[in-house]
Amino acid sequence: MKKTITLAHGNGGRLMHELIESLRLKLSNKILDELSDAAELNVKKGRLSFSTDSYVVKPLFFPGGDIGKLAVCGTVNDISMKGAEPLFISLAFIVEEGFEFADFERIVQSIKKEAAKAGVSVVTGDIKVVEKGAAEGIYINTSGIGVINYPKSIGAKVKAAERIVINGPIAEHGMAILNAREKFGFGSKIKSDCRSLNREVGRCLLASKRISLMRDLTRGGLATVLNEIAHSSGLGIEVDEKDIPIRTDVRKMCDILGFDPLYVANEGKFVCFVDTKDALKVKKALGREAKIIGKVSSKHKREVYLNTAIGSQRILPMLEHDQLPRIC
Amino acid sequence: MKKTITLAHGNGGRLMHELIESLRLKLSNKILDELSDAAELNVKKGRLSFSTDSYVVKPLFFPGGDIGKLAVCGTVNDISMKGAEPLFISLAFIVEEGFEFADFERIVQSIKKEAAKAGVSVVTGDIKVVEKGAAEGIYINTSGIGVINYPKSIGAKVKAAERIVINGPIAEHGMAILNAREKFGFGSKIKSDCRSLNREVGRCLLASKRISLMRDLTRGGLATVLNEIAHSSGLGIEVDEKDIPIRTDVRKMCDILGFDPLYVANEGKFVCFVDTKDALKVKKALGREAKIIGKVSSKHKREVYLNTAIGSQRILPMLEHDQLPRIC
């Protein structure tokens, strides 16, 4: 077998069929085994969650994960945020001519491992090869389908007085990527928090039937997500700085480089908006890293307020420019 | 608004939100309007068709279509080939920094138009921006979901003696792309056949309950698809050269450049394998360009035989190398 991927691996001929066959064997399941251009799926219920994301992260391999793991987790998480159980994902590669097979293999193994962990099947896929210089190594798209069993639609408008629960410390993914990309040499313990959240989400859904919204804290971080929610709900949001969890080494790296951790991307963190009555139940369901960090308020319309650790209050705006490109 | 797309359009900040909002307004429908990272869908039946493809066609605009139209048609067609009615698609862009907004807008309008024509809704999406030089203009991934109402699974094994019906002339897409890319200057009437096939497929499904398999003739063309089917079924396939439709100008261009039209990609053509009894019904349902071009045979196992126009017979092999990159 050739050591690098060539244009012929994407042109419909024998090499492409061999490559697809080897992928099928690695990711094998009953549906993928049919190897047609579309998968036939059986779903029990009529409410589905459907999501897509392309992944262009740089570097491809980083502490805590790689583009393959990220491509599974990211889509599993988006599906989960609708209160759904993710079941099926698609997998589409855009590969640069000359990409090393060894790296491709490592990424495929990582996809396989994370899909098994999250309990999702890769049921359909695609591979395109572009000329040397027309992509940077490899880009991946995953789309996915989940089944919603929760009685109400999650993602509808939040209500005043609802509490905001977060499942753990922020800013790890963005700082791990930056550290790996720029070789800053900050402590090797700074790892991406990249992980599939469907099990944690499942526990929340069992713990309370009063969840109105869940959102993972990816591009733009916690502050951006809260701004989006404040804006779309027409209500205000208040969060307490002292309750927002963050590891000391991550905070230090942010301080030194001038990043506000509230705007740094995560890949394994989410917020859950829930009726006050059930906030503690949800926190408990999420485990010891979870915190109640704030609430929805009818005061500051469409704005996010931070009660700072020193007792003052400031607005967290929607940022314009100074965020990191290609962190996912 | 800026005239080109910048990295900030993909980093989670204000510019990205503005861009997504403008896309939402253009492609508006009830589900997309919720603007969350996943869509909640309601489907009536429990059998779904799910497919994904990335599009890296070069050039982005070509006679008969563009990357946007192609991204809708390609996925609609893959879904349709399972005997499904395509309902929902996702839309994920990877854009190169500096890409002209005017071109982006043209592509989005083309997506909108083709989605309306095919009757599918864009319900979820994503946009990533990579640095100048890390992609060639724009790449698009679409995934899609359809509902299968046909009583049996389409794409199961074909049976000996089944007839092969094609819906029209071959090799137009590949030759149109090559003509546009290399500026060969062949007749301007050579246009891509890029179109959504779901209505044609729907008519076939109504015409016969004895269809075993349908496949669109994309990368690798008719000969490659027939080889795949012969291989996976363990049976042989025989086709008659004189019955395979091809436009004279397309055939001439193939002859001059040394391409075998049987291996050239199409984006609006498919074959339907159907019981002998219903072959004429299916041909009729597909209209005047359709032809019955051959049959499944229990003689030549796993091979495709062409009965040539001059009365001889030759094997059509699975090709290795000499196909065109980036035609879809």
XYZ file of C-alpha atoms in Angstrom:
656
model
C 0.000 0.000 0.000
C 1.224 3.521 -0.734
C 2.520 5.512 2.250
C 0.648 8.697 1.444
C -2.784 9.509 0.109
C -2.898 10.329 -3.597
C -5.473 11.996 -5.821
C -6.398 8.518 -7.095
C -7.696 7.686 -3.600
C -10.533 10.121 -4.238
C -11.360 9.662 -7.929
C -13.751 6.710 -7.910
C -11.280 4.058 -9.080
C -9.704 0.973 -7.525
C -7.557 2.797 -4.939
C -10.585 4.674 -3.620
C -12.515 1.434 -3.299
C -9.653 -0.199 -1.416
C -9.409 2.770 0.931
C -13.152 2.762 1.590
C -13.119 -0.994 2.116
C -10.324 -0.667 4.711
C -12.318 2.066 6.487
C -15.404 -0.117 6.460
C -13.517 -2.964 8.089
C -12.182 -0.661 10.789
C -15.451 1.060 11.608
C -17.567 -2.011 10.898
C -21.225 -2.227 11.842
C -24.278 -3.762 10.174
C -25.389 -0.601 8.416
C -21.991 0.597 7.219
C -21.319 -2.901 5.885
C -23.836 -2.309 3.109
C -21.454 0.325 1.719
C -23.943 2.255 -0.325
C -23.930 6.036 -0.679
C -26.691 6.395 1.881
C -27.539 4.399 4.987
C -30.958 2.984 5.773
C -31.765 3.549 9.434
C -34.563 2.381 11.678
C -35.664 4.743 14.383
C -38.354 4.041 16.945
C -39.635 7.508 17.696
C -40.583 10.394 15.512
C -38.557 13.242 17.094
C -34.994 13.516 15.861
C -32.033 15.759 16.557
C -29.889 16.421 13.457
C -26.597 18.306 13.435
C -23.490 18.948 11.320
C -20.001 20.353 11.904
C -16.794 20.550 9.922
C -13.509 20.259 11.790
C -10.392 22.159 10.694
C -8.474 22.175 13.985
C -4.755 22.975 13.892
C -2.658 21.082 14.938
C -4.363 17.790 14.044
C -3.010 16.112 17.189
C -3.034 17.896 20.550
C -2.902 16.982 24.251
C -6.236 15.391 25.138
C -7.327 14.528 21.611
C -7.010 14.871 17.856
C -9.205 15.948 14.935
C -10.830 12.492 14.816
C -11.880 12.407 18.452
C -13.023 16.034 18.174
C -15.140 15.257 15.102
C -17.015 12.549 16.999
C -17.382 14.456 20.286
C -18.387 17.738 18.674
C -21.298 16.267 16.763
C -22.342 13.894 19.559
C -22.468 16.955 21.824
C -24.475 19.138 19.458
C -27.037 16.353 19.082
C -27.118 15.782 22.851
C -27.815 19.457 23.565
C -31.306 18.964 22.105
C -31.981 16.354 24.790
C -31.439 13.547 22.302
C -29.658 10.229 22.458
C -27.108 10.291 19.589
C -27.267 7.100 17.513
C -25.778 7.550 14.057
C -23.029 9.683 12.567
C -21.730 10.287 9.075
C -18.040 10.800 8.367
C -16.704 12.841 5.441
C -12.999 13.463 4.852
C -11.322 16.113 2.718
C -7.692 14.995 2.516
C -4.689 16.797 1.043
C -2.707 14.799 -1.492
C 0.453 13.512 0.177
C -1.108 13.140 3.643
C 0.638 10.331 5.527
C -1.318 7.090 5.802
C 0.078 6.600 9.298
C -1.573 9.838 10.453
C -4.795 8.957 8.640
C -4.815 5.587 10.376
C -4.236 7.203 13.774
C -7.192 9.540 13.179
C -9.458 6.688 12.049
C -8.556 4.657 15.156
C -9.346 7.658 17.302
C -12.748 8.042 15.600
C -13.435 4.357 16.160
C -12.529 4.539 19.838
C -14.577 7.665 20.580
C -17.601 6.403 18.609
C -17.552 3.180 20.649
C -17.236 5.175 23.876
C -20.160 7.433 22.982
C -22.227 4.513 21.678
C -22.746 5.907 18.166
C -22.338 4.069 14.857
C -20.619 5.563 11.812
C -23.190 4.587 9.174
C -22.236 6.488 6.033
C -19.240 8.399 4.727
C -17.312 10.074 1.950
C -13.721 10.815 1.031
C -12.437 13.561 -1.248
C -8.775 14.145 -2.055
C -7.572 17.600 -3.130
C -4.213 18.551 -4.609
C -1.178 19.306 -2.448
C -1.664 22.828 -1.112
C -5.470 22.859 -1.539
C -6.068 21.889 2.119
C -3.952 21.678 5.246
C -3.618 17.947 5.897
C -7.141 16.830 6.585
C -10.564 18.296 7.297
C -13.439 16.223 8.624
C -17.186 16.706 8.601
C -19.462 14.688 10.808
C -23.228 14.933 10.850
C -25.387 12.978 13.205
C -28.844 11.859 14.181
C -30.242 11.295 17.643
C -33.626 10.352 19.014
C -35.385 12.689 21.435
C -37.254 11.022 24.271
C -37.482 14.055 26.568
C -41.101 15.217 26.891
C -40.449 18.840 25.941
C -38.352 20.586 23.304
C -35.002 21.609 24.716
C -33.685 24.870 23.366
C -36.930 26.736 23.627
C -36.748 30.062 25.412
C -35.294 30.197 28.923
C -37.382 31.712 31.731
C -36.543 34.302 34.389
C -35.115 32.889 37.631
C -33.915 29.652 36.012
C -30.505 28.559 37.277
C -27.451 27.924 35.103
C -25.464 24.784 35.885
C -22.039 24.142 34.319
C -20.488 20.663 34.265
C -16.870 21.629 34.965
C -13.890 23.987 34.500
C -13.625 26.176 31.416
C -11.054 27.260 28.792
C -9.038 24.043 28.632
C -9.555 23.157 24.979
C -8.627 26.571 23.575
C -5.524 26.881 25.736
C -4.383 23.304 24.981
C -4.706 23.957 21.230
C -2.870 27.254 21.460
C -0.118 25.715 23.593
C 0.324 22.873 21.084
C 0.095 25.085 18.009
C 2.482 27.806 19.091
C 4.703 25.503 21.155
C 4.529 27.969 24.064
C 5.658 25.228 26.418
C 3.120 25.855 29.170
C 2.697 22.934 31.568
C 1.987 19.622 29.908
C -1.004 19.170 32.192
C -3.003 21.612 30.100
C -5.107 19.203 28.069
C -8.150 19.626 25.900
C -11.377 18.727 27.718
C -12.632 17.177 24.441
C -15.158 14.476 25.343
C -18.576 13.134 24.432
C -21.219 14.577 26.735
C -24.154 12.313 25.927
C -23.915 10.274 29.142
C -23.721 13.414 31.325
C -26.632 14.933 29.422
C -28.580 11.696 29.871
C -28.134 11.960 33.648
C -29.403 15.568 33.642
C -32.480 14.595 31.644
C -33.238 11.839 34.150
C -32.684 14.185 37.088
C -35.132 16.866 35.981
C -38.062 17.324 33.627
C -37.690 21.082 34.032
C -34.668 21.699 31.806
C -35.324 24.428 29.253
C -31.996 24.685 27.411
C -28.550 23.101 27.175
C -25.582 24.439 25.194
C -22.014 23.277 24.800
C -19.426 26.010 25.244
C -17.457 25.759 21.998
C -16.381 28.628 19.722
C -16.497 31.881 21.671
C -16.674 30.100 25.040
C -19.046 30.602 27.966
C -19.482 34.362 27.522
C -20.466 34.081 23.849
C -22.959 31.295 24.492
C -24.561 33.249 27.353
C -24.788 36.318 25.101
C -26.523 34.292 22.397
C -29.048 33.003 24.910
C -29.648 36.434 26.459
C -30.147 37.853 22.997
C -32.517 35.194 21.692
C -34.585 35.026 24.908
C -34.848 38.780 25.379
C -33.910 38.284 29.048
C -30.783 39.041 31.028
C -28.239 36.650 32.480
C -26.213 37.072 35.661
C -23.213 34.907 36.483
C -20.945 34.910 39.530
C -17.243 34.943 38.725
C -16.316 33.152 41.950
C -18.498 30.160 41.003
C -17.119 29.677 37.478
C -14.678 26.771 37.707
C -11.252 27.066 36.084
C -7.997 25.223 36.715
C -5.164 27.342 38.122
C -2.690 26.481 35.335
C -5.270 27.318 32.659
C -6.070 30.622 34.359
C -2.359 31.449 34.542
C -1.815 30.692 30.872
C -4.802 32.912 29.982
C -3.453 35.734 32.185
C 0.031 35.600 30.687
C -1.205 35.552 27.089
C -3.981 38.076 27.673
C -6.958 35.810 26.974
C -10.184 36.090 28.933
C -11.030 32.448 29.816
C -14.735 33.286 29.592
C -14.293 33.588 25.819
C -12.013 30.587 25.299
C -13.434 27.465 23.607
C -14.282 24.242 25.409
C -15.068 20.859 23.874
C -16.419 18.983 26.883
C -18.311 21.620 28.830
C -21.915 22.721 28.695
C -24.450 24.797 30.545
C -27.871 23.563 31.547
C -30.710 26.027 32.231
C -33.122 24.531 34.738
C -35.945 25.549 37.058
C -34.621 26.707 40.491
C -36.337 23.753 42.152
C -34.212 21.230 40.233
C -30.876 23.070 40.013
C -29.265 21.074 42.814
C -30.513 17.793 41.373
C -28.911 18.616 38.018
C -25.672 19.736 39.691
C -25.583 16.454 41.601
C -26.274 14.442 38.443
C -23.272 16.095 36.800
C -20.817 15.171 39.536
C -18.265 16.914 41.704
C -16.891 19.349 39.076
C -20.325 20.852 38.370
C -21.333 24.278 39.701
C -24.375 26.516 39.727
C -22.893 29.677 38.215
C -25.788 32.059 37.780
C -29.363 32.683 36.771
C -31.692 34.193 34.225
C -32.851 37.649 35.201
C -35.668 39.821 33.978
C -33.645 42.951 34.750
C -30.826 43.354 32.220
C -32.585 42.623 28.965
C -30.452 40.911 26.296
C -27.276 41.403 28.321
C -24.929 39.255 30.359
C -23.685 40.586 33.705
C -20.731 39.216 35.611
C -20.662 39.677 39.389
C -16.898 39.845 39.814
C -14.883 38.197 42.546
C -14.129 41.633 44.039
C -17.814 42.539 44.372
C -18.368 44.773 41.336
C -20.538 44.065 38.309
C -19.591 44.310 34.642
C -21.139 43.530 31.293
C -19.746 40.599 29.310
C -20.135 41.758 25.698
C -20.284 39.731 22.497
C -16.676 39.854 21.290
C -15.702 40.953 17.812
C -12.227 39.862 16.857
C -9.701 38.663 19.355
C -10.615 35.004 19.419
C -8.652 32.054 18.142
C -9.152 30.697 14.639
C -9.178 26.952 13.915
C -9.677 25.664 17.426
C -12.227 23.119 16.187
C -20.168 44.735 5.328
C -16.696 43.555 4.366
C -16.244 42.427 0.758
C -14.390 39.230 1.564
C -14.683 36.584 4.234
C -12.202 36.928 7.101
C -11.027 34.571 9.823
C -13.283 36.482 12.225
C -16.291 35.169 10.280
C -15.513 31.728 11.654
C -14.295 32.367 15.197
C -17.514 32.545 17.186
C -17.680 36.326 17.534
C -19.969 39.051 16.248
C -19.043 38.762 12.559
C -19.773 35.033 12.585
C -23.149 35.668 14.164
C -23.980 38.290 11.558
C -22.978 35.946 8.745
C -25.048 33.085 10.169
C -28.007 35.400 10.689
C -27.827 36.530 7.058
C -27.718 32.881 5.938
C -30.682 32.077 8.154
C -32.718 34.849 6.569
C -31.852 33.637 3.073
C -32.568 29.959 3.666
C -35.357 30.601 6.142
C -37.684 27.865 7.335
C -39.332 27.097 10.669
C -36.651 24.700 11.869
C -33.596 26.676 10.768
C -35.102 29.748 12.404
C -34.376 28.282 15.823
C -30.678 28.670 15.017
C -29.334 26.148 17.489
C -26.426 23.808 16.786
C -28.782 20.929 16.066
C -32.233 20.810 14.496
C -35.224 19.072 16.001
C -37.102 17.178 13.304
C -40.391 15.352 13.231
C -40.627 12.325 10.994
C -43.692 10.186 10.497
C -42.193 6.830 9.665
C -39.399 4.862 11.201
C -37.243 4.064 8.129
C -34.773 6.754 7.196
C -32.163 7.266 4.512
C -29.081 9.196 5.736
C -26.197 10.341 3.554
C -23.219 12.711 3.486
C -20.903 14.163 0.834
C -18.268 16.853 0.719
C -17.945 18.929 -2.438
C -14.579 20.237 -3.656
C -15.412 20.747 -7.333
C -13.079 22.924 -9.401
C -14.022 25.381 -10.858
C -16.700 26.525 -8.396
C -18.929 27.768 -11.229
C -19.419 25.744 -14.403
C -21.938 25.469 -17.251
C -25.078 23.865 -15.827
C -24.359 24.542 -12.173
C -22.000 25.511 -9.376
C -20.715 23.996 -6.138
C -23.872 25.090 -4.286
C -26.320 23.447 -6.687
C -24.098 20.355 -6.800
C -24.014 20.124 -2.986
C -27.816 20.035 -2.856
C -28.329 17.689 -5.843
C -25.596 15.252 -4.833
C -26.986 14.618 -1.389
C -30.624 14.665 -2.502
C -29.667 12.024 -5.071
C -27.772 9.777 -2.645
C -30.770 9.828 -0.303
C -33.179 9.175 -3.166
C -31.216 6.113 -4.334
C -32.435 4.303 -1.199
C -36.003 4.804 -2.358
C -36.473 7.644 0.100
C -38.134 11.024 -0.105
C -35.428 13.561 0.874
C -36.714 16.042 3.471
C -33.904 17.714 5.391
C -30.327 18.704 4.624
C -27.460 20.139 6.630
C -25.037 22.648 5.150
C -21.426 23.054 6.311
C -18.978 25.472 4.686
C -15.187 25.523 4.869
C -14.219 28.898 3.423
C -10.778 30.280 2.601
C -9.990 33.649 4.143
C -10.347 36.320 1.467
C -13.141 34.547 -0.435
C -15.341 37.115 -2.168
C -18.710 37.733 -0.537
C -20.237 38.165 -3.984
C -19.270 34.575 -4.892
C -20.439 33.299 -1.514
C -23.776 35.008 -2.047
C -24.128 33.517 -5.521
C -23.483 30.034 -4.106
C -25.987 30.529 -1.273
C -28.645 31.686 -3.748
C -27.967 28.631 -5.846
C -28.376 26.376 -2.784
C -31.631 28.120 -1.941
C -32.998 27.704 -5.453
C -32.081 24.018 -5.779
C -33.342 23.162 -2.273
C -36.698 24.750 -3.145
C -36.808 22.858 -6.440
C -36.052 19.526 -4.766
C -38.423 20.272 -1.876
C -35.833 19.897 0.889
C -35.241 22.225 3.843
C -31.792 23.290 5.038
C -32.297 22.751 8.776
C -28.847 23.020 10.341
C -25.411 24.273 9.350
C -21.876 25.289 10.170
C -19.221 27.654 8.862
C -15.469 27.381 9.330
C -12.945 29.849 7.931
C -9.343 28.762 7.280
C -6.345 30.950 6.497
C -5.536 32.092 2.959
C -3.931 29.107 1.217
C -5.433 26.471 3.541
C -8.312 25.722 1.134
C -9.132 26.576 -2.461
C -12.001 29.064 -2.214
C -14.782 27.069 -0.639
C -15.667 23.466 0.189
C -19.178 22.398 1.144
C -20.513 19.388 2.995
C -24.175 18.489 2.905
C -25.740 15.597 4.763
C -29.348 14.697 4.477
C -32.258 12.693 5.774
C -35.114 11.155 3.837
C -38.062 8.984 4.736
C -38.446 5.595 3.079
C -41.997 4.593 2.189
C -41.117 1.873 -0.347
C -42.113 -1.558 0.979
C -38.718 -3.189 0.499
C -35.120 -2.119 1.083
C -33.591 -0.730 -2.092
C -29.926 -1.527 -2.514
C -30.218 -5.138 -1.489
C -28.666 -7.622 -3.904
C -29.728 -7.577 -7.536
C -31.075 -10.775 -9.121
C -30.205 -12.531 -12.378
C -32.253 -11.424 -15.400
C -33.196 -8.060 -13.884
C -33.089 -5.239 -16.421
C -31.000 -2.066 -16.102
C -32.756 1.196 -16.955
C -30.827 4.476 -17.304
C -32.582 7.865 -17.179
C -30.596 9.657 -19.900
C -27.295 10.398 -21.674
C -23.983 9.967 -19.853
C -20.657 11.792 -19.353
C -21.962 15.365 -19.437
C -20.928 16.498 -15.963
C -17.309 15.326 -16.179
C -16.795 16.807 -19.633
C -18.460 20.123 -18.698
C -16.172 20.445 -15.650
C -13.072 19.589 -17.648
C -14.045 22.000 -20.415
C -14.577 24.808 -17.875
C -11.456 24.000 -15.818
C -8.990 23.683 -18.646
C -10.696 26.240 -20.905
C -10.526 23.779 -23.808
C -13.209 25.736 -25.611
C -15.377 22.809 -26.677
C -18.908 23.770 -27.668
C -20.773 25.818 -25.096
C -23.657 23.360 -25.283
C -21.716 20.889 -23.156
C -23.356 21.461 -19.786
C -23.312 19.551 -16.536
C -26.375 17.348 -16.094
C -26.369 18.281 -12.388
C -29.945 17.991 -11.112
C -31.994 16.624 -8.238
C -33.368 13.205 -9.110
C -35.910 12.751 -6.333
C -38.951 13.409 -8.550
C -37.745 10.961 -11.230
C -36.997 8.378 -8.559
C -40.452 8.933 -7.076
C -42.028 8.129 -10.446
C -40.012 4.874 -10.705
C -41.090 3.814 -7.232
C -44.713 4.404 -8.163
C -44.311 2.518 -11.453
C -42.926 -0.691 -9.956
C -42.723 -2.469 -6.624
C -40.059 -4.745 -8.112
C -37.058 -2.381 -8.048
C -34.054 -3.956 -6.318
C -31.403 -1.260 -6.628
C -30.833 2.304 -7.830
C -27.482 4.078 -8.114
C -26.477 7.504 -9.346
C -23.541 7.503 -11.757
C -21.131 9.922 -10.091
C -17.368 9.418 -9.546
C -16.116 6.726 -11.907
C -19.232 6.889 -14.091
C -21.488 4.112 -15.366
C -18.757 1.463 -15.737
C -17.492 1.888 -12.165
C -20.983 1.732 -10.668
C -21.800 -1.418 -12.651
C -18.515 -2.995 -11.491
C -19.362 -2.226 -7.872
C -22.759 -3.848 -8.260
C -21.376 -6.914 -10.088
C -18.772 -7.282 -7.370
C -21.095 -6.943 -4.390
C -23.842 -9.153 -5.870
C -21.493 -11.880 -7.090
C -23.345 -11.829 -10.430
C -22.404 -10.578 -13.884
C -23.715 -7.582 -15.782
C -24.140 -7.211 -19.535
C -24.751 -3.881 -21.219
C -25.303 -3.028 -24.864
C -23.154 -0.176 -26.148
C -25.710 0.824 -28.810
C -28.349 1.421 -26.127
C -26.237 3.636 -23.855
C -27.325 7.202 -24.580
C -24.690 9.901 -25.126
C -24.854 13.268 -26.863
C -22.767 13.572 -30.029
C -20.792 16.622 -28.834
C -19.980 14.926 -25.524
C -18.846 11.778 -27.326
C -16.646 13.853 -29.627
C -15.025 15.687 -26.737
C -14.332 12.338 -25.024
C -12.841 10.915 -28.238
C -10.551 13.896 -28.805
C -9.270 13.961 -25.221
C -9.034 10.189 -24.891
C -11.681 9.692 -22.204
C -13.993 6.694 -22.183
C -17.445 8.200 -21.516
C -18.433 5.056 -19.621
C -16.043 6.151 -16.856
C -16.880 9.861 -16.850
C -18.896 11.292 -13.933
C -22.540 12.292 -14.129
C -24.548 14.320 -11.604
C -28.075 13.769 -12.870
C -28.065 10.203 -14.134
C -28.848 6.926 -12.431
C -29.490 3.284 -13.154
C -32.469 1.364 -11.859
C -32.364 -2.445 -11.559
C -35.843 -3.857 -11.957
C -37.618 -7.132 -12.641
C -37.968 -7.820 -16.405
C -41.751 -7.571 -16.119
C -41.595 -3.929 -15.019
C -38.620 -2.658 -17.061
C -40.763 -0.928 -19.663
C -42.958 0.661 -16.988
C -39.881 2.154 -15.321
C -38.456 3.322 -18.652
C -41.781 5.016 -19.410
C -41.905 6.628 -15.970
C -38.477 8.159 -16.628
C -39.456 9.801 -19.906
C -38.118 9.960 -23.414
C -34.387 10.051 -22.637
C -34.518 6.784 -20.653
C -33.193 3.515 -22.089
C -33.010 -0.131 -21.094
C -29.268 -0.720 -21.446
C -28.643 -4.240 -20.178
C -29.323 -6.935 -17.653
C -27.973 -8.932 -14.760
C -26.517 -12.255 -15.837
C -25.621 -15.377 -13.924
C -22.839 -16.118 -16.437
C -19.923 -13.707 -15.941
C -19.572 -13.660 -12.178
C -18.442 -10.336 -10.688
C -17.682 -8.868 -14.114
C -19.220 -6.325 -16.451
C -19.427 -7.160 -20.165
C -20.044 -4.653 -22.899
C -21.663 -5.866 -26.120
C -20.042 -3.374 -28.478
C -21.718 -1.569 -31.351
C -19.659 -3.612 -33.814
C -20.877 -6.942 -32.405
C -17.940 -8.016 -30.227
C -17.882 -8.339 -26.446
C -15.345 -6.855 -24.006
C -14.880 -6.611 -20.276
C -15.300 -3.206 -18.640
C -12.767 -3.296 -15.804
C -12.615 -1.246 -12.618
C -10.247 1.578 -13.544
C -7.194 2.464 -11.529
C -5.873 5.903 -12.281
C -6.920 7.851 -15.316
C -9.998 9.531 -13.930
C -10.552 13.170 -13.155
C -9.935 14.592 -9.696
C -12.269 17.177 -8.144
C -15.247 16.765 -10.413
C -17.597 16.875 -7.400
